[in-house]
GROMACS .gro file of C-alpha atoms in nm:
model
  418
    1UNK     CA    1   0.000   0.000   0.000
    2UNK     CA    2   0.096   0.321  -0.120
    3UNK     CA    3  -0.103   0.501   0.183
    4UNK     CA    4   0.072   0.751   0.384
    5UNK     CA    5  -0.004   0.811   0.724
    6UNK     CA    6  -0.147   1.126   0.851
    7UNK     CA    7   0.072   1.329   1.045
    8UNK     CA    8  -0.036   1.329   1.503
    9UNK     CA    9  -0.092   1.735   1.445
   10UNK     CA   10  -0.290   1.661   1.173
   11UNK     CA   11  -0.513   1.435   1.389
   12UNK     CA   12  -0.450   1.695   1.722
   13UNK     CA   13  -0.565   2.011   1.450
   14UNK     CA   14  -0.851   1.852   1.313
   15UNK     CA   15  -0.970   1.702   1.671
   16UNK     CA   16  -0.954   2.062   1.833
   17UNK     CA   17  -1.129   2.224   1.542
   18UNK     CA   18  -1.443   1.980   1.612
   19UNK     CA   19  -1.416   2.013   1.944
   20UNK     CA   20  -1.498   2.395   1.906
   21UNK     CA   21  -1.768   2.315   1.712
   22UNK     CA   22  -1.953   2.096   1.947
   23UNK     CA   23  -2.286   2.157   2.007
   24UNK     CA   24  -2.349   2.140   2.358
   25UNK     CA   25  -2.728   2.054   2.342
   26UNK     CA   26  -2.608   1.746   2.175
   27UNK     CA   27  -2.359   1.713   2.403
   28UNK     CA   28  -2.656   1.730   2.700
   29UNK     CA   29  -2.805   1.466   2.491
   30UNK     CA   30  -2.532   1.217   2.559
   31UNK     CA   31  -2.646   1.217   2.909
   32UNK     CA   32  -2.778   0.825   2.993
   33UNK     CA   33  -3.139   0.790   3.171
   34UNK     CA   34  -2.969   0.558   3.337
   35UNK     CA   35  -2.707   0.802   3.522
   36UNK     CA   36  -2.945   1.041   3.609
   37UNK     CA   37  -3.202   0.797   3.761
   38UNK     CA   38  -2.946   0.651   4.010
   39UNK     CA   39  -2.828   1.001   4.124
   40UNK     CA   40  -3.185   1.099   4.162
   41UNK     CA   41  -3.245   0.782   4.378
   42UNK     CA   42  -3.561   0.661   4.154
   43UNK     CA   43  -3.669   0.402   3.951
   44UNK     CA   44  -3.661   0.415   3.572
   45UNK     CA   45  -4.013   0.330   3.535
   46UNK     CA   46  -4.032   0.668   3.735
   47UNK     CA   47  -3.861   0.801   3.513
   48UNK     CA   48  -4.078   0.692   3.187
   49UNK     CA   49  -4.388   0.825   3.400
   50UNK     CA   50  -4.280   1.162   3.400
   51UNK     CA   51  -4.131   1.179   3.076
   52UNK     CA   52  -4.356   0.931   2.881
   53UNK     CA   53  -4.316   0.825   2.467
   54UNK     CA   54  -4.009   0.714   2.265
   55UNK     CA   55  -3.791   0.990   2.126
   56UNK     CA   56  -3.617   0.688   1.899
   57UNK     CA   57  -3.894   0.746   1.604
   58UNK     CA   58  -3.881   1.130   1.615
   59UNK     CA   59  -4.116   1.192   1.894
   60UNK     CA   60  -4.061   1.435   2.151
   61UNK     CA   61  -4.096   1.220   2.472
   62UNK     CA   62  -3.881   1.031   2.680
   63UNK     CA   63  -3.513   1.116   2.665
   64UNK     CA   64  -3.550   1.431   2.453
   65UNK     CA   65  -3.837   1.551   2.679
   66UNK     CA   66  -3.633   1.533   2.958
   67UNK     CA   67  -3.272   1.725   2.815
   68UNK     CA   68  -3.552   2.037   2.698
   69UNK     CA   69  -3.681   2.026   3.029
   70UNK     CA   70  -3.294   2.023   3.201
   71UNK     CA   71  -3.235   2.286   2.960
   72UNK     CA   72  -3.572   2.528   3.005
   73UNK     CA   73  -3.450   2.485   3.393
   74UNK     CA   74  -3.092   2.561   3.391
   75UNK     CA   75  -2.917   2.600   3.689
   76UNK     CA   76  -2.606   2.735   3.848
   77UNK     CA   77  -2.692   2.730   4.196
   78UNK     CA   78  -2.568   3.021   4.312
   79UNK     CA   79  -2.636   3.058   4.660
   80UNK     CA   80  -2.567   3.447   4.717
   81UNK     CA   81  -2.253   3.635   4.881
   82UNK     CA   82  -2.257   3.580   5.250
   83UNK     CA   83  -2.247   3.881   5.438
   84UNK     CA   84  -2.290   3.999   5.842
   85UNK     CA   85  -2.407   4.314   5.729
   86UNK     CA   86  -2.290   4.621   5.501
   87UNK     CA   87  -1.938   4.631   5.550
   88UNK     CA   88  -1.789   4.949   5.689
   89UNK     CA   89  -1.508   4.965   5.478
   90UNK     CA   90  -1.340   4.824   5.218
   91UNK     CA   91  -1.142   4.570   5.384
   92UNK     CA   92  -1.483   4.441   5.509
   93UNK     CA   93  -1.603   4.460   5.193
   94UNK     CA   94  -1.285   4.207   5.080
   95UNK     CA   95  -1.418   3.931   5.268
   96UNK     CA   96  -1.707   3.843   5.106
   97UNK     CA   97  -1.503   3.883   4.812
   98UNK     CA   98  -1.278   3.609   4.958
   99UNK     CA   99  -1.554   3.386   4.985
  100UNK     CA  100  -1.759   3.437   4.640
  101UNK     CA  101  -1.369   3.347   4.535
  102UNK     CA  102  -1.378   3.013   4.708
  103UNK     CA  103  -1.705   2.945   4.633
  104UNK     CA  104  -1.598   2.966   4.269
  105UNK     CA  105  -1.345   2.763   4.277
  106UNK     CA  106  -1.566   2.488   4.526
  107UNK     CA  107  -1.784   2.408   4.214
  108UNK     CA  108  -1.977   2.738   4.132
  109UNK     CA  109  -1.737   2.860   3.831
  110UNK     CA  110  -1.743   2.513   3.692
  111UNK     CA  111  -2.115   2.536   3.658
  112UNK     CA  112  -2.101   2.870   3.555
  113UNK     CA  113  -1.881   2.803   3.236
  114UNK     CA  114  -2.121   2.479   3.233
  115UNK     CA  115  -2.405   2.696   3.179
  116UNK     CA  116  -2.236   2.962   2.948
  117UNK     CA  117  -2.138   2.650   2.744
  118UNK     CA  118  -2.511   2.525   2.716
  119UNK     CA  119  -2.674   2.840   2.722
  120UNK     CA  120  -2.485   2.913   2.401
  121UNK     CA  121  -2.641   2.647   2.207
  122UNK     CA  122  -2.994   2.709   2.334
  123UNK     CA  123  -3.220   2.981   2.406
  124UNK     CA  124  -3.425   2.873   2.704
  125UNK     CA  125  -3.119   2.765   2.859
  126UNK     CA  126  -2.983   3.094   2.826
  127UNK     CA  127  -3.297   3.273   2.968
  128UNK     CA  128  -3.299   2.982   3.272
  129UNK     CA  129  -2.977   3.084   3.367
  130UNK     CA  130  -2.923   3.471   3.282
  131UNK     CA  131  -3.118   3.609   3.653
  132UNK     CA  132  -2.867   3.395   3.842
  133UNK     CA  133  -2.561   3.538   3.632
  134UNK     CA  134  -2.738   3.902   3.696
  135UNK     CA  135  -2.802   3.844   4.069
  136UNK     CA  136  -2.458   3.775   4.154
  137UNK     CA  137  -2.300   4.050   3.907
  138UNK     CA  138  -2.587   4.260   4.145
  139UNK     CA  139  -2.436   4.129   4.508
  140UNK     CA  140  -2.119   4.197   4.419
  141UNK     CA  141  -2.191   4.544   4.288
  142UNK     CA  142  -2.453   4.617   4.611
  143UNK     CA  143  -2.109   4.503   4.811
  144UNK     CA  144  -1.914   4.724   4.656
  145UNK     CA  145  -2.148   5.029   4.639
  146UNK     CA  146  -2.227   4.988   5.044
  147UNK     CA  147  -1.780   4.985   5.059
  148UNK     CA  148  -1.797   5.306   4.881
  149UNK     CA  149  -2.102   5.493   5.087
  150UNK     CA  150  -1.907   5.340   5.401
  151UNK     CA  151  -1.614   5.556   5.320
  152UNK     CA  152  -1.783   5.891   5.244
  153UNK     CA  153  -1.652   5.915   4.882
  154UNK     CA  154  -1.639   5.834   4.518
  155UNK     CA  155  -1.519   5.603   4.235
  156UNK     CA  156  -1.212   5.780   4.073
  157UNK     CA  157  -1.321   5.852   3.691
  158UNK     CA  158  -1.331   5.765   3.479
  159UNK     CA  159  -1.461   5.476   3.665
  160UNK     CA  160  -1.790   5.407   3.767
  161UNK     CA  161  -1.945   5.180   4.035
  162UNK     CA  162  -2.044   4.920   3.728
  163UNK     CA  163  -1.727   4.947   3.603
  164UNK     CA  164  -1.547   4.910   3.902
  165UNK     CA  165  -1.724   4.574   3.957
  166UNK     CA  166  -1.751   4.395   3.644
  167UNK     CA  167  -1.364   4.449   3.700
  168UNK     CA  168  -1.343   4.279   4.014
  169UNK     CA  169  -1.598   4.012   3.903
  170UNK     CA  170  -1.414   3.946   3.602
  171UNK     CA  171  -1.043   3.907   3.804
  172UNK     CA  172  -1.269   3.655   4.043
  173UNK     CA  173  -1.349   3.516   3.724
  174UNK     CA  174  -1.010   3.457   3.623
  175UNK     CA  175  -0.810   3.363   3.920
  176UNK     CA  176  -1.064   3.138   3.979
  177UNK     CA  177  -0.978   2.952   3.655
  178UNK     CA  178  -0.586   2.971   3.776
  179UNK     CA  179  -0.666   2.800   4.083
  180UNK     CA  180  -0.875   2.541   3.865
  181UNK     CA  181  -0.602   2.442   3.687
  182UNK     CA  182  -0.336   2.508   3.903
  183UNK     CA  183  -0.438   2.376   4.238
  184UNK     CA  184  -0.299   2.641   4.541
  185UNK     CA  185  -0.177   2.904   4.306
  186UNK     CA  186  -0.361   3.173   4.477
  187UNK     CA  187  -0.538   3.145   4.800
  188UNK     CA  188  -0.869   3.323   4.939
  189UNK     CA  189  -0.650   3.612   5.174
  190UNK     CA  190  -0.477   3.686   4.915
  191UNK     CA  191  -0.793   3.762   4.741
  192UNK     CA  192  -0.891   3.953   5.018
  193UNK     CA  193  -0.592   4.174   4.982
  194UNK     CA  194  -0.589   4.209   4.659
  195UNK     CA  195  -0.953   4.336   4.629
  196UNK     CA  196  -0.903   4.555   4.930
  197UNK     CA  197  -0.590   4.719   4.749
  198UNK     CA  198  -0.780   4.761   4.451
  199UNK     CA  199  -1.090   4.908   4.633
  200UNK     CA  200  -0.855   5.161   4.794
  201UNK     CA  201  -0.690   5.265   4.438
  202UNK     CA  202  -1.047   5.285   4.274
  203UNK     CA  203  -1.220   5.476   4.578
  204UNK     CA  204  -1.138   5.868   4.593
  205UNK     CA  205  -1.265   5.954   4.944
  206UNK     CA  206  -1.263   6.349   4.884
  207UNK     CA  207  -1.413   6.338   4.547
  208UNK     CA  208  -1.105   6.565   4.430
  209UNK     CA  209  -1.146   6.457   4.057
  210UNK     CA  210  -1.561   6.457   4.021
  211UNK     CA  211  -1.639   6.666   3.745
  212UNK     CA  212  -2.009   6.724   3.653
  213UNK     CA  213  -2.093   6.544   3.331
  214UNK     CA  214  -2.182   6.724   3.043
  215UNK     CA  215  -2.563   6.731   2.955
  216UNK     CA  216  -2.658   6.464   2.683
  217UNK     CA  217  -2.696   6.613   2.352
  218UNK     CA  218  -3.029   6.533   2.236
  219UNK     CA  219  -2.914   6.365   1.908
  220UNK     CA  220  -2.732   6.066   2.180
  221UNK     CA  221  -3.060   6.039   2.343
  222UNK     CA  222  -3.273   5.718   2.361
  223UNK     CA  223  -3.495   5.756   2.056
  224UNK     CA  224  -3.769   5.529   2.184
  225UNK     CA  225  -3.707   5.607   2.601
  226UNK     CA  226  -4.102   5.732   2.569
  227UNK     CA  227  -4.185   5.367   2.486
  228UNK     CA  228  -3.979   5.207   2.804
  229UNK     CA  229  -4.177   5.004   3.018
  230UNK     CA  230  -4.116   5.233   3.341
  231UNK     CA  231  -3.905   5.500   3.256
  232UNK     CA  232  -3.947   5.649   3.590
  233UNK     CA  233  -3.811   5.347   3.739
  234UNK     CA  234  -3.500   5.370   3.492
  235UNK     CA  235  -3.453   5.749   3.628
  236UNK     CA  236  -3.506   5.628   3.992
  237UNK     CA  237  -3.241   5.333   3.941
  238UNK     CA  238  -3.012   5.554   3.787
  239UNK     CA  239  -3.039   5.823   4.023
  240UNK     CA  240  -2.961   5.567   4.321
  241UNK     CA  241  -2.665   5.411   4.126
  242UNK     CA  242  -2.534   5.769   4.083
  243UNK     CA  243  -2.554   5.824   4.434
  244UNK     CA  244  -2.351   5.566   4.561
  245UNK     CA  245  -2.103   5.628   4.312
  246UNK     CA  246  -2.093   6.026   4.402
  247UNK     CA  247  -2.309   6.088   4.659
  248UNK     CA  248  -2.650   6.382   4.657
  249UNK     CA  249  -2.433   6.709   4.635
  250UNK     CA  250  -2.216   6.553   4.334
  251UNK     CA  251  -2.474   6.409   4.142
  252UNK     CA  252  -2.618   6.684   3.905
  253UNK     CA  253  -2.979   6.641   3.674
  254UNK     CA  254  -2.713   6.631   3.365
  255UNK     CA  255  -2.561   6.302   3.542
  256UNK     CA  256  -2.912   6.130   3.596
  257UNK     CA  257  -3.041   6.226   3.224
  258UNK     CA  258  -2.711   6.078   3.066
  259UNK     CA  259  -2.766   5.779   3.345
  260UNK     CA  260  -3.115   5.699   3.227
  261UNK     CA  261  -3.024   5.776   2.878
  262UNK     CA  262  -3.308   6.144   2.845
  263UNK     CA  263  -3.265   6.485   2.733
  264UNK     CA  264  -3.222   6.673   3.030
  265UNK     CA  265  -3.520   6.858   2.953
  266UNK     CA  266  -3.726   6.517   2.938
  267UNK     CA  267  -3.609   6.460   3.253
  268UNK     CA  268  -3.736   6.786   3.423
  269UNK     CA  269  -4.063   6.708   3.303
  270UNK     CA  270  -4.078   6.381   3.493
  271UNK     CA  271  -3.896   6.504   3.775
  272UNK     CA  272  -3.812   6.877   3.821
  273UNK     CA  273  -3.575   6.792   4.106
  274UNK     CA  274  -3.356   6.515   4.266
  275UNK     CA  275  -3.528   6.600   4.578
  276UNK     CA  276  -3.902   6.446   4.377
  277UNK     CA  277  -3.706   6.148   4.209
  278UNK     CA  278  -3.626   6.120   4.580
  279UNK     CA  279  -3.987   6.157   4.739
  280UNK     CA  280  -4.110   5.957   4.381
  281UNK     CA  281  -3.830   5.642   4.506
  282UNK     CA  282  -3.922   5.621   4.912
  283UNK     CA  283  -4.301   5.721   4.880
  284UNK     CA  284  -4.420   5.384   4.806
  285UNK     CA  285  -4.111   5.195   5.077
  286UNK     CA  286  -4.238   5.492   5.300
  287UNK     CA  287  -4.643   5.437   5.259
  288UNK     CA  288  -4.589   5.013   5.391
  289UNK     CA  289  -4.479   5.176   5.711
  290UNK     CA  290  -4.761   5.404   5.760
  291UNK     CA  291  -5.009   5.088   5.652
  292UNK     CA  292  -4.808   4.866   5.922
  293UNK     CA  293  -4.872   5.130   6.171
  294UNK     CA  294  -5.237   5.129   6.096
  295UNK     CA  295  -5.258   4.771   6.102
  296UNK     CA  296  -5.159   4.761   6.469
  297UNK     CA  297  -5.381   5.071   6.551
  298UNK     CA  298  -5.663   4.862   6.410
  299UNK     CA  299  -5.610   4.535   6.571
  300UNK     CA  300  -5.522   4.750   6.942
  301UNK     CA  301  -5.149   4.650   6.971
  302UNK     CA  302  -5.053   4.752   7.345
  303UNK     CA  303  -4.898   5.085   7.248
  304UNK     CA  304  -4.540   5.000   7.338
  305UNK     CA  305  -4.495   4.725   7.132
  306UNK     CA  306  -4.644   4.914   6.831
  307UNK     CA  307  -4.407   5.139   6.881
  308UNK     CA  308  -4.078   4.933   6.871
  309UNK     CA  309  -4.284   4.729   6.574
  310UNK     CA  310  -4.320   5.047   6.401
  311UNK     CA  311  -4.007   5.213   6.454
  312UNK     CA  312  -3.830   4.874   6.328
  313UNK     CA  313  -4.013   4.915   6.043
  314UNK     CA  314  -3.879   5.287   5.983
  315UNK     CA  315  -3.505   5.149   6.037
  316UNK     CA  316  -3.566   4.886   5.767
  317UNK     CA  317  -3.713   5.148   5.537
  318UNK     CA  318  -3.378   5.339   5.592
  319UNK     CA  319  -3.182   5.069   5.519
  320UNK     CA  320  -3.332   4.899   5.248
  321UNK     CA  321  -3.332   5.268   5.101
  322UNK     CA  322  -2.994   5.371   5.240
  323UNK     CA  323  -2.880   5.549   4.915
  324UNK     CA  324  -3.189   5.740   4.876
  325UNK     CA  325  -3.256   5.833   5.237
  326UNK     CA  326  -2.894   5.956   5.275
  327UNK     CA  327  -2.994   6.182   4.980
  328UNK     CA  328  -3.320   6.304   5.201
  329UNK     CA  329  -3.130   6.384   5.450
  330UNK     CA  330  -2.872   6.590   5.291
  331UNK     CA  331  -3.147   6.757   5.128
  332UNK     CA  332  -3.319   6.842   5.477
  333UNK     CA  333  -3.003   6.953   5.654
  334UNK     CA  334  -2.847   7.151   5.441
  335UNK     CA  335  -3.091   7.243   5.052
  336UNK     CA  336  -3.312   7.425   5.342
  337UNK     CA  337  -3.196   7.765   5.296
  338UNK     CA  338  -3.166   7.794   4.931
  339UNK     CA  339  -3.457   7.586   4.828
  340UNK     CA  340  -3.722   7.572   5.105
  341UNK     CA  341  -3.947   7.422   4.898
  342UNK     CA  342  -3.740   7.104   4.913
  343UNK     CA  343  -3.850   7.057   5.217
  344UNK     CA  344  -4.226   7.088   5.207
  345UNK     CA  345  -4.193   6.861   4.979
  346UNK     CA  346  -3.985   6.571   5.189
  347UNK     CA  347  -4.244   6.650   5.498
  348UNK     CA  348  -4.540   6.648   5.286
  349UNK     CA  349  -4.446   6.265   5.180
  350UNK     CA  350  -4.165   6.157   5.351
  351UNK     CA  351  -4.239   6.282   5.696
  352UNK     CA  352  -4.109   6.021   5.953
  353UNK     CA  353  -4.240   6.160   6.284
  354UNK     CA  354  -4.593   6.068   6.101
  355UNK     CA  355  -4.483   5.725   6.173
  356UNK     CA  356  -4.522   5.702   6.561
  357UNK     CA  357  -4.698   6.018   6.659
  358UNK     CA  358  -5.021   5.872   6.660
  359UNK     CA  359  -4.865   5.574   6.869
  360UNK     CA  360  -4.765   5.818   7.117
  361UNK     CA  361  -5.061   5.987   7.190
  362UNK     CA  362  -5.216   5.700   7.238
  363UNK     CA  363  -5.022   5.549   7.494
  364UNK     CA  364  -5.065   5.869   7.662
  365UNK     CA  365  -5.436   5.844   7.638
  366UNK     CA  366  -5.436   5.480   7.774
  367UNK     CA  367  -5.193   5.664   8.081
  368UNK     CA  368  -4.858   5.466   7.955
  369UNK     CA  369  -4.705   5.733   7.804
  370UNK     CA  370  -4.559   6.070   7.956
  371UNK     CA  371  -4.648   6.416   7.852
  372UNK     CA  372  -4.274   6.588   7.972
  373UNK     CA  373  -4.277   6.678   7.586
  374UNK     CA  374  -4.547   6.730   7.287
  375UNK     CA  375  -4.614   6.396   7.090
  376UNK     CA  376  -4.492   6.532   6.764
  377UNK     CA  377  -4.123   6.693   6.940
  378UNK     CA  378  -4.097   6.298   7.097
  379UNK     CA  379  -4.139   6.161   6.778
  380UNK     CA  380  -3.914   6.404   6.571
  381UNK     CA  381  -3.649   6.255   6.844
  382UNK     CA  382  -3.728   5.887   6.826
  383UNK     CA  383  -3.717   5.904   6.434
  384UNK     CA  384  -3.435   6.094   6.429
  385UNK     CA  385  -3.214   5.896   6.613
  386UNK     CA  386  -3.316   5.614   6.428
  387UNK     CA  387  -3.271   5.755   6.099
  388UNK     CA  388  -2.893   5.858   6.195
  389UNK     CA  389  -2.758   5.574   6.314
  390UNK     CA  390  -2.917   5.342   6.029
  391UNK     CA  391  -2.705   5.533   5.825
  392UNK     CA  392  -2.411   5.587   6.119
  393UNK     CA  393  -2.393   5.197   6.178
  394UNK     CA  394  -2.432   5.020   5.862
  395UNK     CA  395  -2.320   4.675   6.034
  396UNK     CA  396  -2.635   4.713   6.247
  397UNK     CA  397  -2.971   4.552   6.160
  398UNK     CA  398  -3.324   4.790   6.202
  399UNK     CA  399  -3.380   4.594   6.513
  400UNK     CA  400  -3.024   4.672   6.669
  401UNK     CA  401  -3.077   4.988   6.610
  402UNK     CA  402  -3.440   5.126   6.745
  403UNK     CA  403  -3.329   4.840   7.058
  404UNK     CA  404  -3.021   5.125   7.129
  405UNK     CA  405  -3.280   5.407   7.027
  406UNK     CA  406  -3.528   5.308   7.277
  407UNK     CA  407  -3.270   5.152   7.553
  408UNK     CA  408  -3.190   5.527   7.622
  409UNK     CA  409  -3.505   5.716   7.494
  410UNK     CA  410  -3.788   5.526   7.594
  411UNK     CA  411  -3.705   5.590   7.992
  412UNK     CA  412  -3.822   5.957   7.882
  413UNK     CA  413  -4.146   5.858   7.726
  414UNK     CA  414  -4.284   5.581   7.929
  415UNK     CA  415  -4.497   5.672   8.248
  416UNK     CA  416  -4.272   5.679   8.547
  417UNK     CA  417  -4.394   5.506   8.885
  418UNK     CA  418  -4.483   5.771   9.113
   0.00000   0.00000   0.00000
């Protein structure tokens, strides 16, 4: 024979050529009922129930039912970033870092490239698996945001907050691959101090190079942002994400029409002010308290417990909200004097005395509370004092705060034994 044999790179070229074109649904297809039935811990016949008909002649059921199904339902079972609270810093902010990293490299970034590989090759896998991808690009950029409000300042530009964390995402990303491949390369402190130096690089804490963005010029506006779904939601999420990048006094109406991608003077139609895409944001967060309030007015809730129920309930508002209600009260304390409106319209809406007043008087009605003070001046304090230190104390929860709030106020407001 006159055959000559094929050159190994031939056979090595050709091999890794195919295996770039491999279809991964196919590949899901090579999955045996058999395998998945014994790590399930059922019976085959179960299986055939739930999956029923023959996929053999070109039907849809059995096998092929099932890999559209496992498809459709994609998961990567991510099980969130595991925090204590909002970190107060950035080196707090590093240690949940440290874990997402070894919870990559545990199992989660194999299923992640798992699903990118599948989801590839098939739509509904892509859709299955595309709010779990979001959600944890989301926790890491909450993380990071609540770093950068803990230190009073700003991302350096030409960074932004979004930026700033797809970058750190994608080096998790990476490094977790290293370690993947080679086994104690890089360990989870020094992830920690890497993503603490790199916080501290990216974080200017005086805002020394902010520079107010330029308005959008109306030919780079959206075309279609009148057909949005919610474009006041778009200006309300921008408007928050601007905030913990700059905080209230840096973020201008300019920044939050180029955010939510409107002519400036689109925007001031829908919102004249920051202060009403403020008031617009915490009205509806602010309205559940009043309605939990009345629910325990209605169903006669001994007075003191409605008021620690309530005031919890103000604490989670604040915190849930913290970007926003920071905002509020910047715009209280200090917008007073050159724009008085602002205020009437925070008190008109977002009035947090409101909250317990009507607790207060009556406990003082039913004798348990104390008139020292008027109702409305005690609940200006009690609201206050929560509303400070919810944004003072970021590693404490709503209830560890009004519990300090009331450990030293509510000796003033109960009735004292005479």
């Amino acid at each position: 024979m006159n055959s000559r044999p094929v050159p190994r790179e031939q056979f090595l070229q050709a091999g890794h050529r195919l295996l770039g074109e491999v279809d991964m649904t196919d590949l899901a297809r090579s999955l045996s009922i058999s395998a998945v039935v014994d790590s399930a811990g059922l019976s085959q016949q179960t299986f055939h129930n739930t999956y029923p008909g023959n996929s053999r002649g070109g039907g849809s059921g059995g096998k092929e039912a099932f890999v559209e199904d496992l498809l459709d339902n994609l998961t990567v079972n991510y099980g969130g970033i595991a925090t204590t609270g909002p970190p107060a810093g950035v080196r707090d902010a590093a240690e949940p870092v440290a874990a997402l990293f070894e919870d990559l490299t545990s199992g989660l970034m194999r299923r992640r490239i798992t699903a990118i590989l599948l989801a590839s090759d098939h739509q509904g896998a892509r859709k299955s698996v595309t709010p779990e991808f979001e959600r944890l690009d989301a926790d890491l950029r909450a993380m990071v945001g609540q770093a950068i409000q803990a230190q009073g300042g700003s991302v350096r530009q030409p960074m932004s907050l979004t930026s700033l964390t797809t970058v750190l995402g994608a080096m998790l990303d990476g490094l977790a691959l290293r370690q993947m491949l080679t086994p104690g390369s890089i360990t989870a402190s020094e992830i920690a101090q890497l993503s603490t130096t790199i916080l501290q690089c990216a974080i200017d804490p005086v805002h020394s190079d902010r520079a107010a963005t330029e308005p959008l010029p109306d030919e780079a506006a959206d075309s279609s942002a009148f057909l949005r779904p919610d474009l006041e939601a778009d200006v309300i999420a921008a408007t928050e994400a601007l905030f913990v990048d700059h905080g209230y006094f840096l973020v201008t109406l300019a920044d939050i029409a180029a955010g939510a991608r409107l002519r400036v003077d689109d925007l001031r139609r829908l919102f004249p002010s920051k202060v009403d895409i403020i008031v617009a944001a915490l009205k509806p967060e602010f309205e559940r308290v009043l309605r939990l309030r009345r629910a325990d007015e209605r169903l006669g809730v001994e007075p003191a417990i409605a008021l620690r129920r309530t005031l919890i309930a103000v604490g989670e508002f604040v915190i849930d909200n913290r970007a926003m209600s920071s905002g509020m009260l910047l715009a209280l304390s200090f917008e007073q004097f050159q724009q008085p409106n602002t205020v009437t319209t925070v008190l008109e809406h977002l009035y947090l005395p409101s909250s317990v007043q009507p607790i207060l008087e009556r406990g003082r009605e039913a004798g348990l509370f104390s008139d020292d003070a008027p109702a409305l001046d005690v609940a200006i304090m009690l609201t206050n004092n929560v509303l400070f230190r919810c944004l003072t104390r970021p590693k404490e929860s709503a209830v560890e705060v009004v519990d300090g709030v009331l450990r030293v106020l509510m000796p003033g407001v109960t009735t004292r034994a005479r």
